[in-house]
CSV table of C-alpha atoms in Angstrom, one decimal:
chain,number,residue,atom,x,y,z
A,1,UNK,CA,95.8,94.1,108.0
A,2,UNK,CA,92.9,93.8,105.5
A,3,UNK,CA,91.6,90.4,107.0
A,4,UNK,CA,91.7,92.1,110.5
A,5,UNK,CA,90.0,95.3,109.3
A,6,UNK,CA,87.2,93.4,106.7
A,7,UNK,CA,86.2,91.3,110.2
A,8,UNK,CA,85.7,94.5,111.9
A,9,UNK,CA,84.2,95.8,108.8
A,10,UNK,CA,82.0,93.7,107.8
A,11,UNK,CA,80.6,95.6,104.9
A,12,UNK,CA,81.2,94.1,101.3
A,13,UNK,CA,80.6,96.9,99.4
A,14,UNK,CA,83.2,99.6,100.4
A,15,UNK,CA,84.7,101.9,98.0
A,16,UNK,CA,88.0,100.7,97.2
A,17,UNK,CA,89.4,103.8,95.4
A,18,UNK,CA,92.1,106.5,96.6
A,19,UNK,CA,91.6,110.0,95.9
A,20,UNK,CA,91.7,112.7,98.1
A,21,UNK,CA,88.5,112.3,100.6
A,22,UNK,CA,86.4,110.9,102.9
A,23,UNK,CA,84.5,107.5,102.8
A,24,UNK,CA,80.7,106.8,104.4
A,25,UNK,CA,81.8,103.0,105.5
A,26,UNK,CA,84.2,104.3,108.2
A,27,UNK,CA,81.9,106.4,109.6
A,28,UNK,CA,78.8,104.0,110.8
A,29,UNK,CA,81.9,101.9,111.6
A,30,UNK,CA,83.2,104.5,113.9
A,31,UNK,CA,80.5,104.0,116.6
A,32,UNK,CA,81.1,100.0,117.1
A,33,UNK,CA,82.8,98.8,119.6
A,34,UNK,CA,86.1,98.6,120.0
A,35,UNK,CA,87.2,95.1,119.6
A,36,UNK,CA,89.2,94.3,123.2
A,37,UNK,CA,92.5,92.3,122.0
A,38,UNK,CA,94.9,95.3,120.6
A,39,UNK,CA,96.9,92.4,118.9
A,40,UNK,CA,93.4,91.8,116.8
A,41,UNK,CA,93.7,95.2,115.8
A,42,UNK,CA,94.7,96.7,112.3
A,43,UNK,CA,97.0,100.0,112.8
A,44,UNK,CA,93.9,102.2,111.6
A,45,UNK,CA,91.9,100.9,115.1
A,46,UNK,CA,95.0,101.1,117.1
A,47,UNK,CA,95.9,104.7,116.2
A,48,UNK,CA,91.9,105.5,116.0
A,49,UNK,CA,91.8,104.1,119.6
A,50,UNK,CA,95.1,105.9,120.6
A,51,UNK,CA,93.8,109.3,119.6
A,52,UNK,CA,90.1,108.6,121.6
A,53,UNK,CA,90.6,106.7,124.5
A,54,UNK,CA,94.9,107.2,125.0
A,55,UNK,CA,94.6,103.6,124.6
A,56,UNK,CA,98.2,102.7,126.2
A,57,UNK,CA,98.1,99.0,124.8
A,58,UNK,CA,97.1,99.8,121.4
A,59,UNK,CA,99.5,102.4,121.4
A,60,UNK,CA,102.2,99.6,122.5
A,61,UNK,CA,101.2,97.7,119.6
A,62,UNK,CA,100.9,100.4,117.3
A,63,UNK,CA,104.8,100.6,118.2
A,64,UNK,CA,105.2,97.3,117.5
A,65,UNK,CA,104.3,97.4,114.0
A,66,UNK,CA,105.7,100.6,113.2
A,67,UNK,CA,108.7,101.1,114.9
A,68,UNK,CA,110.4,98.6,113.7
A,69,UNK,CA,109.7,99.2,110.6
A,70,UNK,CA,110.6,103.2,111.3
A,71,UNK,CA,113.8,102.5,112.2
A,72,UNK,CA,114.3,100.6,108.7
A,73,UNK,CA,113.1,103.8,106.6
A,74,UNK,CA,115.5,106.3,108.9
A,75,UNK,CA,118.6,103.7,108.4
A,76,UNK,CA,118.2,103.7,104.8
A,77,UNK,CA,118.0,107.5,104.9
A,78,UNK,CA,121.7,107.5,106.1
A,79,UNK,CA,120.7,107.6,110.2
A,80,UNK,CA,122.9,105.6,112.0
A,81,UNK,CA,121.5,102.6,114.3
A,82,UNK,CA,121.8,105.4,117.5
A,83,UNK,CA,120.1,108.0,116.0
A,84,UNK,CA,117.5,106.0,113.9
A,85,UNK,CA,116.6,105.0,117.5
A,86,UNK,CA,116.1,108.7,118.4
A,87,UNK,CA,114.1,109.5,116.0
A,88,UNK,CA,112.0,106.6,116.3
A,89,UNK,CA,111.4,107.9,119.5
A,90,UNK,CA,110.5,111.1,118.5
A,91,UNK,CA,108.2,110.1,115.8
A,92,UNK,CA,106.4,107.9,118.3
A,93,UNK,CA,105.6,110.4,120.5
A,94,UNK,CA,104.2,112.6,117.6
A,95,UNK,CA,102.2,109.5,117.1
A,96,UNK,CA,100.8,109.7,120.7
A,97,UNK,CA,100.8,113.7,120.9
A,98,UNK,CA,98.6,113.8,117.5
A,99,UNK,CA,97.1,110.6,117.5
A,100,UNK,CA,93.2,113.0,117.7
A,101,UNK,CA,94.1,114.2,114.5
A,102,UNK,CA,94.5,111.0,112.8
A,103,UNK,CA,91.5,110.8,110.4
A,104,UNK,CA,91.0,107.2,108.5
A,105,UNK,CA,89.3,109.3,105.9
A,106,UNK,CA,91.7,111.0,104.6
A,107,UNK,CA,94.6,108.2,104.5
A,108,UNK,CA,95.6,104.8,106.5
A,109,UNK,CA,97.5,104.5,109.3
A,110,UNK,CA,101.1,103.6,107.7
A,111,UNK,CA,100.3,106.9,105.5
A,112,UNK,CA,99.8,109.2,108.6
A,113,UNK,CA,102.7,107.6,110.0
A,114,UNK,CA,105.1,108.1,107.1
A,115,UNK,CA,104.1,111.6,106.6
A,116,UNK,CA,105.2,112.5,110.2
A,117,UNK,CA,108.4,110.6,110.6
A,118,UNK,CA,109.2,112.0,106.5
A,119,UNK,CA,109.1,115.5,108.1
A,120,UNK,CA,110.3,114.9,111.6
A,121,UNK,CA,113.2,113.3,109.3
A,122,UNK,CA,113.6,116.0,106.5
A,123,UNK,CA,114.2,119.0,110.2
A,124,UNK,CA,116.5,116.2,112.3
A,125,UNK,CA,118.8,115.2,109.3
A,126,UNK,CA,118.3,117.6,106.2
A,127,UNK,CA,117.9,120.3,109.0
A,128,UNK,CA,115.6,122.1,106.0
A,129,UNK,CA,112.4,123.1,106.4
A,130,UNK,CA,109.2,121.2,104.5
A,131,UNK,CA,107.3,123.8,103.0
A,132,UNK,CA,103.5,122.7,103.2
A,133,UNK,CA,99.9,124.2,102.4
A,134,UNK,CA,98.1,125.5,105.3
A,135,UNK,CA,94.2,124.0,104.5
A,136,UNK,CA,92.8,127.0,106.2
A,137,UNK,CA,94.4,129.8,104.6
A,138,UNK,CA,91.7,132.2,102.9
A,139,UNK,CA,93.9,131.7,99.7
A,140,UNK,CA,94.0,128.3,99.3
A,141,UNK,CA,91.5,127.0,96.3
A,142,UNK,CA,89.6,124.3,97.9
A,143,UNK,CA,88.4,121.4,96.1
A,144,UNK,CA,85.9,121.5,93.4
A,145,UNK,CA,84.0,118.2,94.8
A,146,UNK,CA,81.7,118.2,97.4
A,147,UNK,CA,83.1,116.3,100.5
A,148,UNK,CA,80.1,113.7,100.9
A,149,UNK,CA,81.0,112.3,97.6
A,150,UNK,CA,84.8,112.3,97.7
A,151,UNK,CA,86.4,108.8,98.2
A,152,UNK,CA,89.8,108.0,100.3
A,153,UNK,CA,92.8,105.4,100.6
A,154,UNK,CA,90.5,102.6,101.9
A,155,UNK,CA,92.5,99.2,103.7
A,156,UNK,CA,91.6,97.3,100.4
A,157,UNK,CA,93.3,99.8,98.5
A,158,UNK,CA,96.3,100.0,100.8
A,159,UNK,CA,96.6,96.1,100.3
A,160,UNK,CA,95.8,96.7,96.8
A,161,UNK,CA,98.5,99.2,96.5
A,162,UNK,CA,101.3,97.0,98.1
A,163,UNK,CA,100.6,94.3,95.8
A,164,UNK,CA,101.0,96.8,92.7
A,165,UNK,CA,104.5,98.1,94.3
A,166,UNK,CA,105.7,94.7,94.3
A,167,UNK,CA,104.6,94.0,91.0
A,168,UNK,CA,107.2,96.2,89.3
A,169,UNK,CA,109.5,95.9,87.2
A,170,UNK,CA,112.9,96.6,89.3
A,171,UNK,CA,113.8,99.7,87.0
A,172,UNK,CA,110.2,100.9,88.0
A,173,UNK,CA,110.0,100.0,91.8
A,174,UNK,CA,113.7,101.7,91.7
A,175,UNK,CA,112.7,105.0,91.1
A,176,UNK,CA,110.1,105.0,93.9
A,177,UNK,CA,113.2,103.3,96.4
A,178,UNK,CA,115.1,106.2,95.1
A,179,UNK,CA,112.6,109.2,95.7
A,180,UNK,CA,111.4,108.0,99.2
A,181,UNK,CA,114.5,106.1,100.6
A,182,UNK,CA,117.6,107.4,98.8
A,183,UNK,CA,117.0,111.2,99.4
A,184,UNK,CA,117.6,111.7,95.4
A,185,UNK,CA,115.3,113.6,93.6
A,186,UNK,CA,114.5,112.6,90.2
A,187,UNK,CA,116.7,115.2,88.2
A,188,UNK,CA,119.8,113.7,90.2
A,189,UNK,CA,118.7,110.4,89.3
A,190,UNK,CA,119.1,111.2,85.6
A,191,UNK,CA,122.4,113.1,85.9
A,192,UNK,CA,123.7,110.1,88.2
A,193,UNK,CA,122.7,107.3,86.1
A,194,UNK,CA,123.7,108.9,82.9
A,195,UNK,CA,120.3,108.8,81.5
A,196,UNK,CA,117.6,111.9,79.9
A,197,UNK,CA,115.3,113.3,82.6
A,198,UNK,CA,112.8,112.0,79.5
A,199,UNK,CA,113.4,108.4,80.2
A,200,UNK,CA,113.6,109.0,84.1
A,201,UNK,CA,110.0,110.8,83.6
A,202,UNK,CA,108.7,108.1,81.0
A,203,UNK,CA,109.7,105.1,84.1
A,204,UNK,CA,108.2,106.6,86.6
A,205,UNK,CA,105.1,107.0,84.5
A,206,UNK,CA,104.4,103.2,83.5
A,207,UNK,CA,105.0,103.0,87.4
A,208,UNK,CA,102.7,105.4,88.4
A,209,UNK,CA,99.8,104.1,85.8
A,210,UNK,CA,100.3,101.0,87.5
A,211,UNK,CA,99.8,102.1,91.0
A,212,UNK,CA,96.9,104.2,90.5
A,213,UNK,CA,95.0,101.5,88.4
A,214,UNK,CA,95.8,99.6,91.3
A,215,UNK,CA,94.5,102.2,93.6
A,216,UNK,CA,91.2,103.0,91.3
A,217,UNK,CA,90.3,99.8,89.9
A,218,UNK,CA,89.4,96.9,92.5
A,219,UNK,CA,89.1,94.4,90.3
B,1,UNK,CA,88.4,131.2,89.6
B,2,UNK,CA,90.3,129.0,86.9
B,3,UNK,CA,92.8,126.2,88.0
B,4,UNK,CA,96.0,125.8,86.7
B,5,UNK,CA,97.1,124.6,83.3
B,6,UNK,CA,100.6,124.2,83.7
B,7,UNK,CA,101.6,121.7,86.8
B,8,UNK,CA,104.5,120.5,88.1
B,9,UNK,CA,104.5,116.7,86.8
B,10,UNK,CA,105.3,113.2,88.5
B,11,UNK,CA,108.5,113.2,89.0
B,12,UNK,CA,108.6,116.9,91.1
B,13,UNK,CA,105.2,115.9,93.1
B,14,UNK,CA,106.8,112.6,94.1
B,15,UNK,CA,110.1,113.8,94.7
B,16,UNK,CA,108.2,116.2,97.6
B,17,UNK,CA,106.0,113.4,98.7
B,18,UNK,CA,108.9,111.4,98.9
B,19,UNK,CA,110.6,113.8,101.3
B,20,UNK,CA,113.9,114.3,98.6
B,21,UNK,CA,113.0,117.8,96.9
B,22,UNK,CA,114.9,120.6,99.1
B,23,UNK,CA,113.4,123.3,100.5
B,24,UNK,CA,113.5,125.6,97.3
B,25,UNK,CA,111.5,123.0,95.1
B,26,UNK,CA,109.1,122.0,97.8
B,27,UNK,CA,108.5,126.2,98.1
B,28,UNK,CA,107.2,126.2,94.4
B,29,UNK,CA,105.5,122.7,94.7
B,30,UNK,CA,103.9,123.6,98.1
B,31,UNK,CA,102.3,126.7,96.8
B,32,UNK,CA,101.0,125.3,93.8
B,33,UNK,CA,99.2,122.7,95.5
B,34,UNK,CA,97.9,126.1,97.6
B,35,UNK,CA,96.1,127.0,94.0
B,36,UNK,CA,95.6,123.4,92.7
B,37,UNK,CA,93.4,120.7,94.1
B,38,UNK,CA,94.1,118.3,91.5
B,39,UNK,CA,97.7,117.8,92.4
B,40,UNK,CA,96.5,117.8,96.0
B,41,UNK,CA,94.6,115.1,95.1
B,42,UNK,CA,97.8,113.2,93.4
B,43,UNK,CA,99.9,114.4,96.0
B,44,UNK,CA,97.8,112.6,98.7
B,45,UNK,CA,98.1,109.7,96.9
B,46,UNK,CA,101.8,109.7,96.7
B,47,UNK,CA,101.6,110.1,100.3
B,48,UNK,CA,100.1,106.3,100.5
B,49,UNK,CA,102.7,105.1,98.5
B,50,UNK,CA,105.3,106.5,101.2
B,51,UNK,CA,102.5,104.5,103.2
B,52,UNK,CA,102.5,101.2,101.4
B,53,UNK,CA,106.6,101.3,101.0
B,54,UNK,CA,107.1,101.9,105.0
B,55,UNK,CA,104.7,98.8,105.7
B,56,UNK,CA,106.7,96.4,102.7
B,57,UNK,CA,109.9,97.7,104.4
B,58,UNK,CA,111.9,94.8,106.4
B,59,UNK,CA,111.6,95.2,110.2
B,60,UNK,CA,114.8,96.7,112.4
B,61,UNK,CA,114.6,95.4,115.3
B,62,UNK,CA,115.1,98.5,118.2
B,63,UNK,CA,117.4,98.2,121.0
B,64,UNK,CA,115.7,96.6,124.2
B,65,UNK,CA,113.5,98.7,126.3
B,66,UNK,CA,113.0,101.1,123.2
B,67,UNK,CA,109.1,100.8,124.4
B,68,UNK,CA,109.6,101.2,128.3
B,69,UNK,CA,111.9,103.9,127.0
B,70,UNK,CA,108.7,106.1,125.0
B,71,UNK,CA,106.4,104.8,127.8
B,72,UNK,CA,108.5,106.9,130.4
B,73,UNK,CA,108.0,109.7,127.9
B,74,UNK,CA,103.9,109.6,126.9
B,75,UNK,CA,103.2,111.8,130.3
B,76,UNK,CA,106.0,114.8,130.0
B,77,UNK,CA,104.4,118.1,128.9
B,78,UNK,CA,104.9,118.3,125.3
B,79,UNK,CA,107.7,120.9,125.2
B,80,UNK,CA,107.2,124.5,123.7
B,81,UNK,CA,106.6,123.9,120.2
B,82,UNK,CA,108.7,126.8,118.4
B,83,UNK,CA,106.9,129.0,116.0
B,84,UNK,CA,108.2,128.1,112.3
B,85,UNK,CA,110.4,130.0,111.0
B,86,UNK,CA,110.2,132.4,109.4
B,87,UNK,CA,107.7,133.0,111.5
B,88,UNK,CA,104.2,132.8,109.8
B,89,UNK,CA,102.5,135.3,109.0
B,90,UNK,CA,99.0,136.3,109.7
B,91,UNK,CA,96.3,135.7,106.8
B,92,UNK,CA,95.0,138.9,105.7
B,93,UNK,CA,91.6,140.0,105.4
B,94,UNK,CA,91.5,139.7,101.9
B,95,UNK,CA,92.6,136.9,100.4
B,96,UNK,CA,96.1,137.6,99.3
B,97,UNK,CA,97.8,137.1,95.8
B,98,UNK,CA,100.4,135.2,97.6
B,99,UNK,CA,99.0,131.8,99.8
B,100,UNK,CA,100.9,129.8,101.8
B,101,UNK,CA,103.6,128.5,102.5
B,102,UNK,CA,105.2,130.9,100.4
B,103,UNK,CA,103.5,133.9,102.8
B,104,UNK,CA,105.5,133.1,105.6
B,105,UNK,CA,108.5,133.3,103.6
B,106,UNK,CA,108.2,137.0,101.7
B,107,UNK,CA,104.5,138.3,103.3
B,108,UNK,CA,101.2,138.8,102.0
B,109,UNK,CA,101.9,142.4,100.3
B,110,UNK,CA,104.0,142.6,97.4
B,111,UNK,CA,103.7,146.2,97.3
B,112,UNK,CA,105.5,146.5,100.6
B,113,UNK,CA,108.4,144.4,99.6
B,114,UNK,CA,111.9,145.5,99.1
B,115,UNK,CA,111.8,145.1,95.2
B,116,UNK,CA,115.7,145.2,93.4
B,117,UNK,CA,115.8,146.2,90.4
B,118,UNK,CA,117.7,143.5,87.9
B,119,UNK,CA,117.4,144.6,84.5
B,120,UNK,CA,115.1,147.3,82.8
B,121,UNK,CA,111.4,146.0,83.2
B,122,UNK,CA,112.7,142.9,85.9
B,123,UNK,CA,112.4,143.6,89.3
B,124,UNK,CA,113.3,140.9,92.5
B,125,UNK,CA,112.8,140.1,96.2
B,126,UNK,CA,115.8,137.3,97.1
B,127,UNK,CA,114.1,134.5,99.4
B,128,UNK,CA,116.8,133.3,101.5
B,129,UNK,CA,116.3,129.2,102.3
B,130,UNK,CA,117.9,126.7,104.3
B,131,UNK,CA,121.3,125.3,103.2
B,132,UNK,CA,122.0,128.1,100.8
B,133,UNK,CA,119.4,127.2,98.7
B,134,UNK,CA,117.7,130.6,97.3
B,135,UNK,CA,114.3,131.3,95.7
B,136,UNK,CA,113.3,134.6,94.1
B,137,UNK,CA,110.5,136.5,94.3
B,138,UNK,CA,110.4,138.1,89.8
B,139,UNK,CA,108.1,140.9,89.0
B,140,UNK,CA,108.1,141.3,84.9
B,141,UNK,CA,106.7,144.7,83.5
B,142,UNK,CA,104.4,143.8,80.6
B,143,UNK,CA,105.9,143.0,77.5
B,144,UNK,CA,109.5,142.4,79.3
B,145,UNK,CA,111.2,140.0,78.0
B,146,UNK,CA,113.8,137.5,79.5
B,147,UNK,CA,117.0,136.8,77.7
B,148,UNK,CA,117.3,133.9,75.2
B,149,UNK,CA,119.3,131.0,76.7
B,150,UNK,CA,119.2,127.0,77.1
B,151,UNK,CA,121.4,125.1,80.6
B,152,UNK,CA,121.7,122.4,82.6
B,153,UNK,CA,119.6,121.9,85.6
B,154,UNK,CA,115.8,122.8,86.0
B,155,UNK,CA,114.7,125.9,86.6
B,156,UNK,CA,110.9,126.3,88.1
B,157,UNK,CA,108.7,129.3,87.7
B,158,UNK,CA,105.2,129.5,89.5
B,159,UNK,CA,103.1,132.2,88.3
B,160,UNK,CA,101.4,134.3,91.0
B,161,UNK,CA,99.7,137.5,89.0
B,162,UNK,CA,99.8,138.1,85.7
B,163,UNK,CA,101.4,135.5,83.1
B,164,UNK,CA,103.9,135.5,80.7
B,165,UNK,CA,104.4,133.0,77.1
B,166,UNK,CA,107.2,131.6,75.5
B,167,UNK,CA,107.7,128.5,73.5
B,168,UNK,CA,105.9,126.1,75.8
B,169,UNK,CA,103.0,127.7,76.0
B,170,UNK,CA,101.1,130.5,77.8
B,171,UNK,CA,101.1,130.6,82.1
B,172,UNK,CA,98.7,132.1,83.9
B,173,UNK,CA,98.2,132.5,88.0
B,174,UNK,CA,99.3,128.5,89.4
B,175,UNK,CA,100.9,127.5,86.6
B,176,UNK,CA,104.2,126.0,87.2
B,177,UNK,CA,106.7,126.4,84.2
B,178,UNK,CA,109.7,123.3,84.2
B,179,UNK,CA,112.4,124.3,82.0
B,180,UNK,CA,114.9,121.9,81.9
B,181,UNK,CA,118.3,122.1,79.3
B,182,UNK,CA,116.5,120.9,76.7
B,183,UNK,CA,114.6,123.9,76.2
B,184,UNK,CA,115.9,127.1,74.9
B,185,UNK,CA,113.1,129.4,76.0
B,186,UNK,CA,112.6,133.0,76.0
B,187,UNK,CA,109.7,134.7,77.9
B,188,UNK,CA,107.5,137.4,77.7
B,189,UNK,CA,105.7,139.2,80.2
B,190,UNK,CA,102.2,139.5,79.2
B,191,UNK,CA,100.7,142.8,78.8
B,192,UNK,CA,99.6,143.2,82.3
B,193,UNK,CA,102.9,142.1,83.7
B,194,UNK,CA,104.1,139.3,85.7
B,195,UNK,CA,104.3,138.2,89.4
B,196,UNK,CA,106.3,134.7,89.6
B,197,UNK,CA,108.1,133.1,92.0
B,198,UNK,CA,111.3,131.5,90.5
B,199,UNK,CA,113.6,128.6,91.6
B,200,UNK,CA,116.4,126.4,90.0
B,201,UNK,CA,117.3,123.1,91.3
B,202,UNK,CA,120.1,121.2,89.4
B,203,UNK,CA,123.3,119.9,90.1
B,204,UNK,CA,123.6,121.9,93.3
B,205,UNK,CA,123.5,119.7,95.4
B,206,UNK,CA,125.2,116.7,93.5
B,207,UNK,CA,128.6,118.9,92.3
B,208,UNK,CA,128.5,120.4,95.9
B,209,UNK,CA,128.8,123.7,94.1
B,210,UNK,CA,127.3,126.4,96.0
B,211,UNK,CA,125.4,129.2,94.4
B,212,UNK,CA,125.3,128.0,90.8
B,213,UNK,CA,121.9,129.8,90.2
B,214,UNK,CA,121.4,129.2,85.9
B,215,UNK,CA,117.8,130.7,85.5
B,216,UNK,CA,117.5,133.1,83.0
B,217,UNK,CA,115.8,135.0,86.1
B,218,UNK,CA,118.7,134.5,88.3
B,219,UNK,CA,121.4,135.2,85.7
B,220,UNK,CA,120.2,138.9,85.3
């Protein structure tokens, strides 16, 4: 994904840091032109083609990538192999039906992704509902920073940030397994395991420092 | 405006990015993050490591003609999309005391709430949730004080108007107060009163017991 998306990108000097925000290097990228062969694609310039053009062969191999790989997070959320194929379904079509809102400024492709078929999950199987900030309510306190200078979860730091996950010590990268794929929140975790919510917290801190050195530092 | 003091932590923002906080915590998460870019700002990047864990995730191969399957599907209308329930509700003129996504739930207008009265000075609006979770809406005359008390499980108080103090410090308007069992706390309304929203989270949902509400809140 990073060698197909530094080719399209040719520029060396992108920011390679994740905070909330918006990056200038995508946007002067924006106007090129797409590249032809969808299989040549990274998922950001599938789903960016998907959501301009309803580009039916990126969107194929969009599905490629992530269905596959949809159906793995659903089954280890306790779906069985029929329904994890539903919901597959379903978040796929989300993926189509929103793919104009899809903004590469404000997070990756696999992020977008995960975000939708995390809620489309938490309705079909917790049958809860997600409560979530609405960005344009009048009582919302925006962010201090000015847009233009706010920076985003670039490719390199998605790469970056995979490498960090692996990197973990197995009592670290378990806590993360647990939160996103196990449905257990971190106070069960404790109670379960027998261990103080202290040492639970104190984990998943040396874990997060890692990940977000990863995600700020590119060295 | 000031920004919150007092935040949720690590553990509660990734247990909602991770999709495994229920309804009740995500309700006091989600409207902090309503009053507090900075945990927007982690938040969003707990969001990419859901992204970076779904793409290091080992492929499931779907069923054949899983794709000609969705491909049949890409032209249907998209069906009605329901209106969220409860339903949301429309943003005042004003900006209100209470943001979203906790509007939707109890309205913009505390003064036209059904209030209950719990104790002298303590006054509540129940939240019903999903899957018998339950949230509370806790209005605190100035200078009221909860009763003393230490448990099990963690009870979350979000701070709307007002503040109160006890032992861990003093919360103001976005704060987010964890107590856990750890902590025998006892607090007091400041002099202008209190508006919070209250939750506890817990055991509930590993004993299976059902309505085992141990906030000092909750308990009156």
């Amino acid at each position: 994904m990073e060698r197909a998306l530094s080719s399209f990108f040719p520029s060396p000097g992108r920011h390679a840091r994740l905070v909330c925000g918006r990056a200038f290097a995508f946007n002067a990228a924006m106007q090129d032109p797409l590249p032809p062969a969808a299989a040549a694609m990274s998922p950001d310039d599938l789903l960016l083609a998907v959501g301009r053009a309803r580009d039916r062969a990126a969107f194929a191999a969009l599905f490629g990538h992530f269905a596959p790989r949809l159906k793995a997070y659903l089954r280890r959320l306790g779906a069985d192999a029929q329904g994890a194929e539903e919901l597959v379904q379903e978040v796929m079509l989300l993926v189509w039906r929103r793919a104009e809102t899809f903004d590469p400024a404000q997070a990756s492709a696999a992020t977008w992704v995960f975000t939708i078929a995390r809620n489309r999950r938490i309705d079909a199987l917790r049958r809860e509902q997600r409560p979530e900030i609405d960005p344009d309510d009048p009582a919302l306190v925006p962010d201090p920073v000015e847009p233009a200078d706010r920076t985003l979860e670039t490719a390199q730091d998605s790469g970056r940030l995979r490498a960090a996950i692996r990197a973990l010590p197995p009592e670290q990268a378990e806590l993360l397994r647990m939160a996103y794929f196990e449905d257990k929140p971190h106070s069960a975790i404790a109670v379960e395991r027998g261990l103080p919510l202290g040492t639970v917290k104190s984990r998943l801190r040396l874990a997060l420092d890692r990940l977000r050195k990863a995600l700020r530092d590119p060295s | 405006m000031s920004l919150p003091l007092h935040h949720p932590g690590d553990a509660l923002l990734m247990d909602y990015a991770g999709g495994c906080l229920g309804e009740a915590g995500g309700l006091v998460v989600a409207t902090h993050l309503a009053l507090c870019p900075g945990c927007r700002c982690a938040v969003a990047e707990l969001d990419a490591v859901g992204g970076a864990l779904l793409e290091e995730l080992e492929p499931d191969a779907l069923a054949p003609g899983a794709l000609d399957r969705l491909f049949a599907r890409l032209d249907e209308p998209p069906p009605y999309e329901e209106p969220p329930t409860p339903p949301r509700i429309a943003p005042p003129a004003v900006p209100s005391l209470i943001p979203e996504p906790l509007r939707r739930y109890v309205g913009g207008n505390p003064a036209a709430m059904r209030w209950r009265m719990m104790a002298p000075g303590f006054q509540c609006v129940d939240i019903p949730l999903s899957r018998g979770e339950r949230a509370r809406l806790i209005r605190m005359k100035g200078g009221a004080a909860a009763p003393r008390h230490s448990h099990e499980g963690l009870e979350l108080a979000l701070v709307l108007d007002g503040g109160f103090s006890d032992a861990l410090g003093q919360f103001a308007r976005g704060d987010v107060a964890v107590g856990d069992g750890s902590i025998d706390h006892k607090p007091v309304a400041d002099p202008e009163g209190c508006l919070c929203l209250s939750v506890t989270l817990g055991r509930l949902r590993l004993t299976g017991a059902v309505g085992r509400f141990l906030n000092p809140f909750m308990r009156l």
